Short mmCIF file of C-alpha atoms in Angstrom, two decimals:
data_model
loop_
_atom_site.label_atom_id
_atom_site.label_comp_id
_atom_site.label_asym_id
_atom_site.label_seq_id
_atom_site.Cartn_x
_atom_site.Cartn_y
_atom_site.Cartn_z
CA UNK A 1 7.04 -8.66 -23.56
CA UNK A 2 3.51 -9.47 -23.21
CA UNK A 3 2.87 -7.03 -19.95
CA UNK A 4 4.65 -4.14 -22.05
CA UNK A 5 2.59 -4.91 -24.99
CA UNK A 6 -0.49 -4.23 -22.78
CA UNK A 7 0.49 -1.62 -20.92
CA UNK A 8 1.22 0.00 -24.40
CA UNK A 9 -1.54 -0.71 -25.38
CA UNK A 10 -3.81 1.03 -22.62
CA UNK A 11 -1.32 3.89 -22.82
CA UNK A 12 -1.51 4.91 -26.51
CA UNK A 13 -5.13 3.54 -27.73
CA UNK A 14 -3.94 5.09 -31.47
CA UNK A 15 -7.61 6.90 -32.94
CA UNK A 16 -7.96 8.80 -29.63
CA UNK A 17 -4.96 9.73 -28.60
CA UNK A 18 -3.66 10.94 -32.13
CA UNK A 19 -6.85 12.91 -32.88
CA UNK A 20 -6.21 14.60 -29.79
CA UNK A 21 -2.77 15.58 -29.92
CA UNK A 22 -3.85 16.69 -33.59
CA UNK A 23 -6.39 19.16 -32.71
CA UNK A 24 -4.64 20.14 -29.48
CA UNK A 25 -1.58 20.94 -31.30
CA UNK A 26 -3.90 22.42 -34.37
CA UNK A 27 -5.15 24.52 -31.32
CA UNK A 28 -1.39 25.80 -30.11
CA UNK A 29 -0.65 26.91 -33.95
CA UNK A 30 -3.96 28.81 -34.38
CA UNK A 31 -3.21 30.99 -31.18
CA UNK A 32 0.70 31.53 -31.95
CA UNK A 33 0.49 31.87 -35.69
CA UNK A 34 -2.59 34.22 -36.08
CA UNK A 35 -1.15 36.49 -33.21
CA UNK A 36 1.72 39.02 -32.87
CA UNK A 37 4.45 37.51 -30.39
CA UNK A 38 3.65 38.86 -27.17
CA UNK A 39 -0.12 38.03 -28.33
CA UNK A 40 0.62 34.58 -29.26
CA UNK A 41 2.83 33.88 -26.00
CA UNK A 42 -0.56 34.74 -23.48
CA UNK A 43 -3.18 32.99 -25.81
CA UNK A 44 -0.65 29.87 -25.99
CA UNK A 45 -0.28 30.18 -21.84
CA UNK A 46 -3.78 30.21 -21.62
CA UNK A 47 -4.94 27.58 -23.82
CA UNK A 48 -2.41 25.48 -22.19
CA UNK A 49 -3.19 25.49 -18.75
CA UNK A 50 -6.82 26.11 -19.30
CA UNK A 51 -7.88 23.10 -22.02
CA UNK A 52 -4.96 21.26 -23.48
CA UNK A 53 -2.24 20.16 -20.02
CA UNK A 54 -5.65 19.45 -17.67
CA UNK A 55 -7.05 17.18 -20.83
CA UNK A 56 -3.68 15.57 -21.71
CA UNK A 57 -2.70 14.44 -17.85
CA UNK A 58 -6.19 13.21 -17.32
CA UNK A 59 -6.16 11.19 -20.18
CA UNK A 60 -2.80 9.81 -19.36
CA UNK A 61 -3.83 9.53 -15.58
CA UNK A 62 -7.26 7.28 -16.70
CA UNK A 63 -4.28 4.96 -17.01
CA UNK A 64 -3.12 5.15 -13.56
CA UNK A 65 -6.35 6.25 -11.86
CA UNK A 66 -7.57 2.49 -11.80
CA UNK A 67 -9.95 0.18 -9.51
CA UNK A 68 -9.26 -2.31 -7.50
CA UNK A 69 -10.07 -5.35 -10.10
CA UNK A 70 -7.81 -4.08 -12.41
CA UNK A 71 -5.10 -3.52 -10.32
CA UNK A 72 -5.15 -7.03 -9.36
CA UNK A 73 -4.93 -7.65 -12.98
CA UNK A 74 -1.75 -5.78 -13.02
CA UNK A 75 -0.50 -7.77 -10.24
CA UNK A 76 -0.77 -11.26 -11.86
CA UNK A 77 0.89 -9.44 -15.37
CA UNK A 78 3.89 -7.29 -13.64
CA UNK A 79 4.27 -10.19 -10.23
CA UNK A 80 5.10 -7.01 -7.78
CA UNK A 81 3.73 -3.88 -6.38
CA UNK A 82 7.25 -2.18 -7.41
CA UNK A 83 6.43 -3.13 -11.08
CA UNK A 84 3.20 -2.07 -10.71
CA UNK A 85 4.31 1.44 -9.30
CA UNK A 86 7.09 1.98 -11.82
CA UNK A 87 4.57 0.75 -14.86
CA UNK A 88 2.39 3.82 -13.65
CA UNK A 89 5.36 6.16 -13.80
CA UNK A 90 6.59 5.19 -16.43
CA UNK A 91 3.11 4.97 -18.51
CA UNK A 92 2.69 8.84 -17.51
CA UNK A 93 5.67 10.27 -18.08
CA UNK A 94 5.93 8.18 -21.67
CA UNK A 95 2.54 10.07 -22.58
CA UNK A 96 2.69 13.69 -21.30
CA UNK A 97 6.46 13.40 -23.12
CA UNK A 98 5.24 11.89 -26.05
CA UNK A 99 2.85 14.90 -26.63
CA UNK A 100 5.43 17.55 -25.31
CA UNK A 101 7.66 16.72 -27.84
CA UNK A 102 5.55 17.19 -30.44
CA UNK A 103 4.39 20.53 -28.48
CA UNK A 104 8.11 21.46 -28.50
CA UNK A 105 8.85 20.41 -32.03
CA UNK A 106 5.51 23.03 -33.00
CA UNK A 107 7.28 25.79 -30.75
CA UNK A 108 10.02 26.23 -31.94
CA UNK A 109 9.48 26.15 -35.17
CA UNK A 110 6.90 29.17 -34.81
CA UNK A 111 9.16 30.72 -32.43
CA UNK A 112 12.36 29.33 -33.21
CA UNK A 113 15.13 30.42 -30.13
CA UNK A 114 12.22 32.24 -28.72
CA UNK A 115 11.04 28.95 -27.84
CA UNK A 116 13.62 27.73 -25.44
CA UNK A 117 12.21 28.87 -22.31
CA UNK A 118 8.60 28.26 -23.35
CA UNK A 119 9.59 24.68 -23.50
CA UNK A 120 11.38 24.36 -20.92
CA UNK A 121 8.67 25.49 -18.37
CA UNK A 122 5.93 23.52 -20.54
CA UNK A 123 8.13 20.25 -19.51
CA UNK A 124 8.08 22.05 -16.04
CA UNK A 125 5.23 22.08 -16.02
CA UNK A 126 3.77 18.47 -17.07
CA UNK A 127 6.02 16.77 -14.75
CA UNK A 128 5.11 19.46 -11.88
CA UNK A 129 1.78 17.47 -11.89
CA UNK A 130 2.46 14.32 -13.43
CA UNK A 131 4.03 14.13 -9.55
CA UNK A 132 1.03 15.57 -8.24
CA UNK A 133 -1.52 13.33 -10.04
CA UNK A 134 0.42 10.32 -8.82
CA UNK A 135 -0.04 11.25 -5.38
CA UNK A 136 -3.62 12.00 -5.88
CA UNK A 137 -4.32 8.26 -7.24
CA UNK A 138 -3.37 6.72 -3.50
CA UNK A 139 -6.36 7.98 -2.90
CA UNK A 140 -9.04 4.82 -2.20
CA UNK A 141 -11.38 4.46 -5.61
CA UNK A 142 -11.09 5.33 -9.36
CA UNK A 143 -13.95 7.74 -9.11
CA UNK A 144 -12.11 10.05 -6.02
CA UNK A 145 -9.20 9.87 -8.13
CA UNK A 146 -10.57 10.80 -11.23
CA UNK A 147 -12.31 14.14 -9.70
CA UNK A 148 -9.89 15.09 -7.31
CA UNK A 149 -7.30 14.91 -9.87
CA UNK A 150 -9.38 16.98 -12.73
CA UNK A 151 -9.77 19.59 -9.05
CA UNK A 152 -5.81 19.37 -9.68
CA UNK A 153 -5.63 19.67 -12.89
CA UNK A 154 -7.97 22.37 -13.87
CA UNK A 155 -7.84 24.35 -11.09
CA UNK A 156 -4.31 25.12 -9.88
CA UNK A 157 -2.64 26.52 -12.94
CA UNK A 158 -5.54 28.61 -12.70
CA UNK A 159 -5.55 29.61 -9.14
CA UNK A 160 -1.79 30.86 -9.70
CA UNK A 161 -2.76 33.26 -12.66
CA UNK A 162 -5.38 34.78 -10.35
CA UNK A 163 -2.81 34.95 -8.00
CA UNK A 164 -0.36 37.31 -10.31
CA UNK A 165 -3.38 39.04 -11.82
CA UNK A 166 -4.24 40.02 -8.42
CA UNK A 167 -0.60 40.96 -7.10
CA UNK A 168 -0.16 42.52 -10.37
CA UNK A 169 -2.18 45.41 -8.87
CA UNK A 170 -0.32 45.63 -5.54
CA UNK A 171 2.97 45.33 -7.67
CA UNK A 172 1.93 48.13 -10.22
CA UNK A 173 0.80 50.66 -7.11
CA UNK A 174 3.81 49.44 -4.70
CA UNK A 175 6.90 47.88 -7.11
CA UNK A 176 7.18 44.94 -4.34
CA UNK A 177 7.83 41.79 -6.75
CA UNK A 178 6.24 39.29 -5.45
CA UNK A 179 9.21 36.93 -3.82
CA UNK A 180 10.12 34.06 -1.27
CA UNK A 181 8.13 30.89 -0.73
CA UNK A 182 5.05 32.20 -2.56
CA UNK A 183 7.06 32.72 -5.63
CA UNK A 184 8.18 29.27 -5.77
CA UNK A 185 4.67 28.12 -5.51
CA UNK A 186 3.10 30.18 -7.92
CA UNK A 187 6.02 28.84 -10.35
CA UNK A 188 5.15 25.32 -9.18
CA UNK A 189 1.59 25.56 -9.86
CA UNK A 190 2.15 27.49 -13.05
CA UNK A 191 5.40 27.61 -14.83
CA UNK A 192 4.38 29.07 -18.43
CA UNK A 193 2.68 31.45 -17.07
CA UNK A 194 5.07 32.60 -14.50
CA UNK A 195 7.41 32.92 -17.16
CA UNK A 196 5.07 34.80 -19.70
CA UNK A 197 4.39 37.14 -16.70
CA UNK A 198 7.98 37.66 -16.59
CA UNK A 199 8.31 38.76 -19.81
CA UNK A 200 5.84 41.37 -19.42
CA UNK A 201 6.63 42.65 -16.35
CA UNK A 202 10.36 41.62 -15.75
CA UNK A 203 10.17 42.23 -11.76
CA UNK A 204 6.50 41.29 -11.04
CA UNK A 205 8.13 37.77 -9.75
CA UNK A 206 11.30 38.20 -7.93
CA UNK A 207 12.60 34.59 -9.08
CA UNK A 208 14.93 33.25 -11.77
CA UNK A 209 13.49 30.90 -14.24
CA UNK A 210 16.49 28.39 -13.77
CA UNK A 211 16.13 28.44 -9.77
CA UNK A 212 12.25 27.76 -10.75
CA UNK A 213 13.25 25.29 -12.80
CA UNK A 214 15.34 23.48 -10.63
CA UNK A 215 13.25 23.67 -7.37
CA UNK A 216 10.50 22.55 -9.46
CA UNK A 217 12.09 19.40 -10.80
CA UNK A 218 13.35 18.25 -7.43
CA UNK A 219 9.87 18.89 -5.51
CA UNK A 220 8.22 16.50 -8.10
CA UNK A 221 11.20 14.24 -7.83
CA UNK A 222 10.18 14.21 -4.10
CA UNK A 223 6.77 14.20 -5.27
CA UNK A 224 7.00 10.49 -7.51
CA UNK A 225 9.17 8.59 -4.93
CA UNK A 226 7.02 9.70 -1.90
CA UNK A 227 4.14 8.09 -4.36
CA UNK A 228 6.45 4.60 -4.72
CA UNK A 229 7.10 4.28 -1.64
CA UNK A 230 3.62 4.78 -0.15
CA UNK A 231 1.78 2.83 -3.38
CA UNK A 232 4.26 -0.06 -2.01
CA UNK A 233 3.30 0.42 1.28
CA UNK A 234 -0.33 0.80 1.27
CA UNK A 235 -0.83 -2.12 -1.32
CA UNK A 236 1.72 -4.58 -0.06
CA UNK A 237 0.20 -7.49 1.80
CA UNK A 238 2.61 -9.43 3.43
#
């Protein structure tokens, strides 16, 4: 028990981590609550992807984004490199849940069945990079880590709203929906606001949310066993 007691305890440091969900969520009610619906829905989108999902993941990645030293420290607690690599899955997925189901909990009972799909793709979307941040932290020091996973973080939910913004032109002039392969990616990158873009304009994205959904899922399925594997691989000394 003592290796889950620490790993705990790195993971949920209590002052900081529940003043943060606090005013994050504080944040989510002020923009849904104070808004009409449609209103509320793009404010909500935007304050996600641009402050409160790249804060949350890189706080729960300064758990897995760690030197050298400490992983050796991990080593003598957990005895294998497995361990080690499921203890870092597990610790991120236990905190970007942990705050989306409190998220979730605040959703719906603003929006109430409203809320369903808004969930859904906010789950989407923290596990869409919870696989991406793990395989960002093979890379060789805390520091890279840490800055090329805030580059993640920050910047590609907002690259794919440029994206639509920008298509939204070609889509209003021409009524091509923007389809295929480039669909799924902008859905990857940004699933809340692929689906509040949806709402507005129903054939701006030719994709359904579900097919989203489940590509989504299985890429960063792909996504956290390609990081095992290699985390084994590259750390394992025979």
């Amino acid at each position: 028990m003592g290796p889950i007691r620490w790993y705990l305890k790195g993971l949920f440091p209590l002052k900081f981590t529940s003043v943060m969900f606090g005013v994050f969520l504080f944040l989510e009610w002020l923009t849904l609550y104070y808004n009409s619906v449609e209103e509320g829905l793009q404010e909500f989108v935007y304050l996600s992807f641009m402050l409160v999902n790249p804060f949350i993941l890189l706080s729960a990645f300064l758990h897995v984004f760690r030197s050298k030293e400490t992983t050796l420290f991990e080593l003598s607690l957990l005895s294998s490199w497995r361990s080690i690599a499921v203890a870092r899955i597990f610790s991120s997925l236990v905190y970007v849940l942990s705050f989306w189901a409190l998220q979730s909990v605040l959703l719906f009972a603003v929006l109430h069945e409203m809320a369903v799909w808004l969930i859904l793709t906010s789950l989407n979307s923290l596990i869409n990079y919870v696989g991406l941040g793990l395989v960002v932290s093979l890379t060789s020091n805390r520091t890279s880590s840490i800055v090329l996973g805030s580059l993640v973080f920050f910047l590609f939910p907002f690259s794919s709203v440029v994206l639509l913004q920008n298509y939204l032109q070609y889509y209003i002039k021409y009524h091509i929906s923007l389809s295929g392969p480039l669909a799924y990616l902008v859905y990857f990158l940004n699933p809340e606001a692929t689906y509040v873009s949806r709402l507005l304009y129903p054939k701006l994205v030719d994709l359904q949310l579900s097919q989203g959904f489940a590509v989504s899922i299985v890429v960063s399925i792909v996504l956290i066993a390609l990081y095992y594997f290699a985390f084994v691989r590259l750390q394992f000394k025979p």
